[in-house]
Short mmCIF file of C-alpha atoms in Angstrom, two decimals:
data_model
loop_
_atom_site.label_atom_id
_atom_site.label_comp_id
_atom_site.label_asym_id
_atom_site.label_seq_id
_atom_site.Cartn_x
_atom_site.Cartn_y
_atom_site.Cartn_z
CA MET A 1 76.40 85.54 80.30
CA SER A 2 74.88 83.19 82.85
CA TRP A 3 75.69 83.81 86.46
CA ALA A 4 75.78 81.74 89.66
CA ALA A 5 73.46 83.25 92.29
CA PRO A 6 75.42 85.01 95.10
CA ASP A 7 74.41 82.11 97.35
CA ASN A 8 75.78 79.41 94.96
CA VAL A 9 79.29 80.71 94.24
CA LYS A 10 82.29 78.57 94.53
CA LEU A 11 84.91 81.05 95.83
CA ALA A 12 88.65 81.21 95.72
CA VAL A 13 90.69 83.85 97.27
CA VAL A 14 94.11 84.18 95.69
CA GLY A 15 96.72 85.68 98.17
CA LEU A 16 96.24 85.01 101.93
CA GLY A 17 98.02 88.10 103.44
CA TYR A 18 96.49 91.00 105.41
CA VAL A 19 93.78 91.50 102.78
CA GLY A 20 93.01 88.04 101.47
CA LEU A 21 92.68 86.10 104.69
CA PRO A 22 90.02 88.34 106.50
CA LEU A 23 88.03 88.24 103.15
CA ALA A 24 88.21 84.54 102.84
CA ILE A 25 87.15 84.06 106.57
CA ALA A 26 84.25 86.43 106.05
CA PHE A 27 82.91 84.62 102.98
CA ALA A 28 83.57 81.30 104.63
CA ARG A 29 80.77 82.15 107.09
CA HIS A 30 78.36 81.80 104.29
CA SER A 31 79.89 79.13 101.84
CA GLU A 32 82.92 77.15 101.05
CA VAL A 33 86.07 79.16 100.34
CA ILE A 34 89.56 77.90 99.20
CA GLY A 35 92.34 80.18 99.82
CA TYR A 36 95.22 79.98 97.54
CA ASP A 37 98.72 81.14 98.26
CA ILE A 38 102.27 80.27 96.84
CA ASN A 39 103.78 80.52 100.33
CA ARG A 40 103.64 76.79 101.52
CA LYS A 41 104.66 77.69 104.98
CA ARG A 42 101.86 80.22 105.17
CA VAL A 43 99.21 77.61 103.84
CA SER A 44 100.49 75.15 106.38
CA GLU A 45 100.18 77.43 109.37
CA LEU A 46 96.73 78.64 108.34
CA ASN A 47 95.43 74.96 108.04
CA GLN A 48 96.87 74.41 111.58
CA GLY A 49 94.91 77.48 113.02
CA HIS A 50 97.78 79.96 113.15
CA ASP A 51 97.87 83.35 111.38
CA SER A 52 101.26 85.14 111.83
CA THR A 53 99.78 88.42 110.78
CA GLY A 54 97.51 88.44 113.96
CA GLU A 55 94.46 89.31 111.91
CA ALA A 56 92.58 86.05 112.50
CA ASN A 57 92.69 83.68 115.61
CA ALA A 58 92.31 79.89 115.62
CA GLU A 59 88.63 79.90 116.25
CA GLU A 60 88.04 82.28 113.18
CA LEU A 61 90.07 80.04 111.03
CA SER A 62 88.22 76.84 112.07
CA SER A 63 84.72 78.10 112.50
CA GLY A 64 83.80 78.54 108.81
CA GLN A 65 84.15 76.66 105.62
CA PHE A 66 87.67 77.84 104.87
CA THR A 67 90.71 75.68 103.60
CA ALA A 68 94.01 76.90 102.36
CA THR A 69 96.05 75.40 99.65
CA ASP A 70 99.29 75.99 97.52
CA GLU A 71 97.96 73.62 94.82
CA LEU A 72 96.46 75.42 91.80
CA SER A 73 94.52 72.43 90.87
CA GLU A 74 92.43 72.74 94.03
CA ILE A 75 90.84 75.90 92.87
CA ARG A 76 89.96 75.00 89.25
CA HIS A 77 86.47 74.14 90.08
CA CYS A 78 85.75 77.55 91.50
CA ASN A 79 83.58 80.27 89.52
CA VAL A 80 84.52 83.34 91.32
CA TYR A 81 88.16 84.36 91.90
CA ILE A 82 89.12 87.28 94.27
CA VAL A 83 92.70 88.38 93.65
CA THR A 84 94.25 90.03 96.72
CA VAL A 85 98.11 89.99 96.06
CA PRO A 86 100.44 92.68 96.99
CA THR A 87 101.10 95.65 94.35
CA PRO A 88 104.38 97.15 95.54
CA VAL A 89 106.80 99.59 93.90
CA ASP A 90 110.44 98.86 92.84
CA ARG A 91 113.57 100.68 94.20
CA HIS A 92 112.85 103.48 91.72
CA ASN A 93 109.27 103.85 93.15
CA TYR A 94 107.72 102.56 89.85
CA PRO A 95 104.69 100.30 90.19
CA ASP A 96 105.61 96.60 90.29
CA LEU A 97 102.73 94.56 88.98
CA THR A 98 104.75 91.30 88.95
CA PRO A 99 102.72 89.56 91.70
CA LEU A 100 99.47 90.74 90.07
CA VAL A 101 100.57 89.38 86.74
CA HIS A 102 101.56 86.04 88.16
CA ALA A 103 98.21 85.74 90.05
CA THR A 104 96.35 86.74 87.03
CA ARG A 105 98.02 84.00 84.93
CA ALA A 106 97.36 81.51 87.61
CA VAL A 107 93.74 82.39 87.68
CA ALA A 108 93.50 82.52 83.93
CA SER A 109 94.62 78.88 83.74
CA CYS A 110 91.62 77.98 85.81
CA LEU A 111 89.05 80.11 84.12
CA GLN A 112 85.95 78.65 82.53
CA HIS A 113 82.80 80.11 80.85
CA GLY A 114 80.61 82.06 83.23
CA ASP A 115 83.39 82.79 85.78
CA CYS A 116 84.18 86.09 87.39
CA VAL A 117 87.40 87.48 88.41
CA ILE A 118 87.44 90.24 91.04
CA TYR A 119 90.57 92.33 91.98
CA GLU A 120 91.01 93.98 95.24
CA SER A 121 94.90 94.76 94.87
CA THR A 122 95.51 98.42 94.71
CA VAL A 123 96.41 99.70 91.18
CA TYR A 124 96.38 102.79 89.10
CA PRO A 125 93.24 103.68 87.12
CA GLY A 126 93.03 101.42 84.00
CA ALA A 127 95.34 98.74 85.28
CA THR A 128 92.61 95.95 85.58
CA GLU A 129 91.36 96.44 82.12
CA GLU A 130 94.66 97.32 80.38
CA THR A 131 96.87 94.75 82.06
CA CYS A 132 94.89 92.08 83.75
CA VAL A 133 92.12 91.51 81.22
CA PRO A 134 94.34 90.78 78.27
CA LEU A 135 96.33 88.30 80.20
CA LEU A 136 93.02 86.48 81.23
CA GLU A 137 91.87 86.40 77.72
CA GLU A 138 95.33 85.28 76.38
CA VAL A 139 95.94 82.37 78.84
CA SER A 140 92.30 81.11 79.15
CA GLY A 141 91.39 81.56 75.44
CA LEU A 142 88.05 83.02 76.56
CA GLY A 143 86.36 86.28 75.58
CA PHE A 144 86.12 89.29 78.01
CA ASN A 145 82.46 90.15 78.81
CA VAL A 146 81.51 87.19 76.66
CA ASP A 147 82.76 84.06 78.45
CA PHE A 148 83.97 85.77 81.65
CA ALA A 149 83.58 89.06 83.52
CA VAL A 150 85.78 91.09 85.74
CA GLY A 151 85.11 93.23 88.98
CA TYR A 152 87.16 95.55 91.02
CA SER A 153 86.46 96.12 94.74
CA PRO A 154 89.48 97.84 96.46
CA GLU A 155 90.67 96.65 99.77
CA ARG A 156 90.25 98.83 102.89
CA ILE A 157 91.90 96.70 105.46
CA ASN A 158 93.71 98.55 108.23
CA PRO A 159 96.20 96.04 109.81
CA GLY A 160 96.01 95.85 113.65
CA ASP A 161 92.67 97.72 113.85
CA ARG A 162 90.33 95.91 115.98
CA VAL A 163 87.47 98.56 115.59
CA HIS A 164 87.39 99.14 111.90
CA ARG A 165 87.05 95.48 110.72
CA LEU A 166 86.30 94.25 107.19
CA PRO A 167 82.53 94.10 107.69
CA ASP A 168 82.45 97.48 109.40
CA ILE A 169 83.90 99.48 106.42
CA VAL A 170 81.79 100.55 103.34
CA LYS A 171 82.99 98.49 100.43
CA VAL A 172 83.47 100.16 96.96
CA THR A 173 82.47 97.72 94.13
CA SER A 174 82.43 97.79 90.37
CA GLY A 175 82.12 95.56 87.41
CA SER A 176 82.93 95.28 83.72
CA SER A 177 79.36 95.47 82.68
CA ALA A 178 76.08 96.51 84.46
CA GLU A 179 75.32 92.71 84.98
CA ALA A 180 78.80 92.00 86.48
CA ALA A 181 78.67 95.11 88.63
CA GLU A 182 75.33 94.10 90.09
CA PHE A 183 76.64 90.48 90.75
CA VAL A 184 79.92 91.90 92.41
CA ASP A 185 77.86 94.21 94.57
CA GLY A 186 75.52 91.60 95.63
CA LEU A 187 78.28 89.30 96.48
CA TYR A 188 80.03 91.80 98.75
CA GLN A 189 76.62 92.73 100.42
CA LYS A 190 76.62 89.26 101.98
CA ILE A 191 79.57 90.14 104.21
CA ILE A 192 79.76 93.90 104.52
CA THR A 193 77.31 95.12 107.17
CA ALA A 194 78.37 98.71 106.68
CA GLY A 195 77.07 98.53 103.07
CA THR A 196 78.47 98.94 99.66
CA HIS A 197 79.04 101.87 97.25
CA LEU A 198 78.60 100.70 93.55
CA ALA A 199 80.98 102.82 91.41
CA PRO A 200 79.95 103.54 87.78
CA SER A 201 83.15 101.93 86.41
CA ILE A 202 86.30 99.86 87.36
CA ARG A 203 88.43 102.92 86.57
CA VAL A 204 86.47 105.11 89.04
CA ALA A 205 86.81 102.37 91.74
CA GLU A 206 90.56 102.03 91.13
CA ALA A 207 90.97 105.93 91.25
CA ALA A 208 89.01 106.03 94.41
CA LYS A 209 91.35 103.66 96.16
CA ALA A 210 94.35 105.36 94.84
CA ILE A 211 93.32 108.79 96.32
CA GLU A 212 92.15 107.52 99.67
CA ASN A 213 95.61 106.93 100.71
CA THR A 214 97.25 109.72 98.63
CA GLN A 215 95.03 112.15 100.64
CA ARG A 216 96.36 110.81 103.79
CA ASP A 217 99.97 110.99 102.64
CA VAL A 218 99.48 114.70 101.75
CA ASN A 219 97.95 115.45 105.11
CA ILE A 220 100.61 113.60 107.04
CA ALA A 221 103.24 115.44 104.96
CA LEU A 222 101.74 118.79 106.01
CA VAL A 223 101.99 118.12 109.69
CA ASN A 224 105.39 116.70 109.23
CA GLU A 225 106.65 119.85 107.69
CA LEU A 226 104.83 121.94 110.32
CA ALA A 227 106.66 119.80 113.02
CA ARG A 228 109.97 120.56 111.50
CA MET A 229 109.07 124.26 111.13
CA PHE A 230 107.85 124.51 114.73
CA LYS A 231 110.98 122.77 116.03
CA ARG A 232 112.93 125.80 114.75
CA MET A 233 110.57 128.17 116.31
CA ASP A 234 110.79 126.42 119.70
CA LEU A 235 107.19 125.51 119.72
CA ASP A 236 105.69 122.17 120.73
CA THR A 237 103.95 120.71 117.61
CA GLU A 238 101.44 118.56 119.85
CA SER A 239 100.39 121.75 121.65
CA VAL A 240 99.90 123.51 118.47
CA LEU A 241 97.84 120.74 116.91
CA ALA A 242 95.69 120.52 120.01
CA ALA A 243 94.87 124.23 119.97
CA ALA A 244 94.12 124.16 116.21
CA ALA A 245 91.85 121.06 116.85
CA SER A 246 89.54 123.00 118.86
CA LYS A 247 88.00 124.23 115.59
CA TRP A 248 85.26 121.80 114.31
CA ASN A 249 86.67 121.37 110.78
CA PHE A 250 90.33 121.09 111.59
CA LEU A 251 91.60 117.61 110.36
CA ASP A 252 93.22 115.42 113.04
CA PHE A 253 96.72 114.32 111.68
CA LYS A 254 99.84 113.91 113.66
CA PRO A 255 103.53 113.83 112.51
CA GLY A 256 105.45 110.69 112.19
CA LEU A 257 107.02 107.98 110.00
CA VAL A 258 104.98 106.80 107.02
CA GLY A 259 105.31 103.18 106.19
CA GLY A 260 103.15 100.30 105.36
CA HIS A 261 101.86 98.93 102.13
CA CYS A 262 99.35 101.67 101.48
CA ILE A 263 100.11 105.32 102.30
CA GLY A 264 103.70 105.07 101.38
CA VAL A 265 103.04 103.10 98.16
CA ASP A 266 99.71 104.02 96.59
CA PRO A 267 100.58 107.50 95.69
CA TYR A 268 103.20 106.32 93.33
CA TYR A 269 100.62 104.35 91.47
CA LEU A 270 98.57 107.60 90.80
CA ILE A 271 101.76 109.52 90.05
CA HIS A 272 102.73 106.86 87.39
CA LYS A 273 99.41 107.23 85.66
CA ALA A 274 99.29 110.92 85.78
CA GLN A 275 102.76 111.20 84.33
CA GLU A 276 101.70 108.82 81.53
CA HIS A 277 99.02 111.29 80.73
CA GLY A 278 101.43 114.22 80.68
CA TYR A 279 100.63 115.63 84.14
CA HIS A 280 103.18 116.30 86.72
CA PRO A 281 101.53 116.01 90.20
CA GLU A 282 103.62 118.42 92.19
CA LEU A 283 101.79 118.39 95.51
CA ILE A 284 101.72 114.51 95.74
CA LEU A 285 105.36 114.27 94.75
CA ALA A 286 106.33 117.01 97.40
CA ALA A 287 104.38 115.10 100.02
CA ARG A 288 106.23 111.87 99.17
CA ARG A 289 109.64 113.63 99.37
CA ILE A 290 108.69 115.01 102.77
CA ASN A 291 107.40 111.84 104.27
CA ASN A 292 110.26 109.74 102.95
CA SER A 293 112.68 112.18 104.52
CA MET A 294 111.39 111.70 108.05
CA ALA A 295 113.54 108.79 109.02
CA ASP A 296 116.56 110.87 108.22
CA HIS A 297 115.14 113.85 110.04
CA VAL A 298 114.74 111.63 113.23
CA THR A 299 118.21 110.33 112.88
CA GLY A 300 119.53 113.89 112.57
CA GLU A 301 117.58 115.05 115.66
CA LEU A 302 118.92 112.17 117.62
CA LEU A 303 122.45 113.00 116.66
CA LYS A 304 121.88 116.68 117.87
CA LEU A 305 120.87 115.29 121.20
CA PHE A 306 123.93 113.19 121.31
CA ALA A 307 126.10 116.30 120.55
CA ARG A 308 124.35 118.31 123.20
CA ARG A 309 124.90 115.56 125.89
CA GLN A 310 128.42 114.82 124.65
CA ILE A 311 127.52 111.26 123.76
CA HIS A 312 129.76 109.86 121.12
CA VAL A 313 127.75 108.02 118.43
CA VAL A 314 130.55 105.55 117.70
CA GLY A 315 129.98 102.86 120.11
CA ALA A 316 126.86 104.42 121.63
CA ARG A 317 124.40 101.80 122.92
CA VAL A 318 121.02 102.70 121.34
CA LEU A 319 117.78 100.87 122.08
CA VAL A 320 114.90 101.20 119.52
CA LEU A 321 111.53 100.37 120.92
CA GLY A 322 109.54 98.85 117.90
CA VAL A 323 110.25 98.29 114.32
CA ALA A 324 106.85 97.36 112.84
CA PHE A 325 105.34 100.12 110.51
CA LYS A 326 102.51 100.76 113.09
CA GLU A 327 101.39 100.03 116.65
CA ASN A 328 100.14 96.80 117.84
CA CYS A 329 100.76 95.01 114.53
CA PRO A 330 103.45 92.77 113.28
CA ASP A 331 103.46 94.31 109.82
CA LEU A 332 106.88 95.12 108.59
CA ARG A 333 106.13 96.30 105.08
CA ASN A 334 108.05 99.61 104.21
CA THR A 335 108.94 100.32 107.89
CA GLN A 336 110.86 103.45 108.05
CA VAL A 337 112.20 102.50 111.43
CA ALA A 338 114.67 100.15 109.66
CA THR A 339 116.09 103.26 107.87
CA ILE A 340 116.91 104.84 111.21
CA VAL A 341 118.53 101.76 112.59
CA HIS A 342 120.61 101.22 109.38
CA GLU A 343 121.82 104.84 109.59
CA LEU A 344 122.81 104.58 113.13
CA GLN A 345 124.63 101.32 112.40
CA ARG A 346 126.42 103.06 109.47
CA MET A 347 127.73 105.55 112.02
CA HIS A 348 129.05 102.58 114.13
CA ALA A 349 126.46 102.87 116.95
CA ASN A 350 125.49 99.62 118.67
CA VAL A 351 121.71 99.36 118.01
CA GLU A 352 119.41 96.90 119.61
CA ILE A 353 115.79 96.43 118.43
CA TYR A 354 113.07 95.27 120.71
CA ASP A 355 109.65 94.45 119.40
CA PRO A 356 107.38 91.81 120.88
CA TRP A 357 105.07 91.97 117.97
CA VAL A 358 107.47 91.26 115.14
CA ASP A 359 108.72 87.86 114.00
CA SER A 360 112.53 87.73 114.20
CA GLU A 361 113.16 85.66 111.12
CA GLN A 362 110.87 87.80 108.96
CA LEU A 363 112.69 90.91 110.11
CA SER A 364 116.01 89.51 109.31
CA ASN A 365 114.92 88.19 105.80
CA GLU A 366 113.25 91.56 104.91
CA THR A 367 115.68 94.19 106.39
CA GLY A 368 118.84 92.26 107.44
CA LEU A 369 118.20 93.52 111.00
CA HIS A 370 117.99 91.39 114.21
CA LEU A 371 115.70 91.55 117.22
CA SER A 372 116.81 91.42 120.88
CA ASP A 373 114.72 88.82 122.90
CA HIS A 374 114.96 91.04 125.98
CA LEU A 375 115.45 94.62 127.28
CA GLY A 376 118.78 95.49 128.73
CA SER A 377 119.81 98.56 130.66
CA ASP A 378 122.38 101.32 130.71
CA TYR A 379 121.54 102.48 127.18
CA ASP A 380 122.91 105.84 125.91
CA ALA A 381 119.70 106.37 124.18
CA VAL A 382 116.17 104.90 123.87
CA VAL A 383 114.23 105.71 120.68
CA LEU A 384 110.53 104.97 121.17
CA ALA A 385 109.66 104.38 117.60
CA VAL A 386 106.45 102.47 117.51
CA ALA A 387 103.61 103.15 119.97
CA HIS A 388 102.89 99.39 120.85
CA ARG A 389 100.77 99.08 123.97
CA GLU A 390 103.61 97.44 125.93
CA PHE A 391 105.78 100.52 125.39
CA VAL A 392 103.09 102.97 126.24
CA GLU A 393 102.15 101.04 129.55
CA MET A 394 105.82 101.40 130.60
CA GLY A 395 105.46 105.20 130.81
CA ALA A 396 108.21 107.66 130.78
CA ASP A 397 109.61 106.33 134.16
CA GLY A 398 109.76 102.80 132.86
CA VAL A 399 111.52 103.92 129.62
CA ARG A 400 113.89 106.16 131.44
CA LYS A 401 114.97 103.27 133.74
CA LEU A 402 116.50 101.64 130.69
CA LEU A 403 119.06 104.56 130.46
CA ARG A 404 122.38 105.14 131.96
CA LYS A 405 122.87 108.39 133.84
CA GLY A 406 122.97 111.24 131.17
CA GLY A 407 121.21 109.16 128.61
CA VAL A 408 118.57 110.38 126.35
CA VAL A 409 115.05 109.40 125.31
CA TYR A 410 113.69 110.32 121.83
CA ASP A 411 109.83 109.88 121.40
CA VAL A 412 108.92 109.46 117.82
CA LYS A 413 105.29 108.90 118.46
CA CYS A 414 104.77 111.65 121.02
CA VAL A 415 103.06 109.31 123.45
CA LEU A 416 105.10 110.27 126.52
CA PRO A 417 104.74 113.70 128.25
CA ALA A 418 106.94 116.23 126.47
CA GLU A 419 108.61 117.35 129.78
CA LEU A 420 109.77 113.78 130.51
CA VAL A 421 111.67 113.09 127.17
CA ASP A 422 114.58 114.63 125.63
CA GLY A 423 113.37 114.97 122.11
CA ARG A 424 110.28 114.33 120.00
CA LEU A 425 108.76 115.14 116.63
#
């Protein structure tokens, strides 16, 4: 196959969310990049210099050679397509490749001889070559590794992180042939200052991505289980972890709710493929069960506080501070805070949610919940669910001022002094 030199590519990024937009902006500092997304509102906002995810500012959107479009015809002239669409799970926690399949069909309709399609979406080992490649061939009528090639370079975006940005994180790369792998690796070396790691195959790169977040899921599940054990032993988990961390090789993980698009989702892709091969991954499944139960655990602990303080849950005024899945970020994907709110509402508590980072319309569309636009007072309980900087800066005194006399504070994130809250993980 003949390849365009890395400096002469015509690049399209398909999917302009938390992964695709930073990638498009980074490449646009070097060459023209067209971002394609089916969300017309999102495209319009980006072309006007606004990014609702908070990952890019107006200057970054306007300083390079980046434009966004929802018209497939506008990317047909490109010769490199990078697919960055979501790969969620369905309500049974089974991998849902629908967005990936639709994006692949769209790209395939544009594909020409000599093009390269690179996937960044998280999948199970083998998905790129087993699911995506046949679709590319079927729709385009072209031959794999004859007329077009494929690469896989798993995303490592950490939403809301201003320290570990795209160029600062080593990028795993791979290709469907030695020549394709070299091309993909050279392409990413243009934007990744931290360097690249060229994997020996696409399946290795896919598996590496899957275990990155599975490992974190398992470690978080361990400290979540420890926190529940220590609660029964009347031990402060944070103090125990601080003491254990004095050893040089103790891993620093904290208990908490596990949401987001990665840690709470990626393990299911690995589980699916393992079971397809006849292996039942007991530890990974146990970690998922533990972490998925933490929202119910927090609700249960809050109800115990209510009982001890003789607060009736029916009609109780509860303020939940933060509903995003992580601090200083508007990302609502798989937020476990919504589970807590829904359960309290089911018990007929009056729950208000305050989160200055989250879009009210998006929250309503995705969870059916509604934001309060201001903080009230005289609450029976305040649940500090997300450690946004605004809430941390309030301090324990500021949070307690929101309570009525006899009210309780439950600190999910353990950011307030233990002696100044009524409950914590």
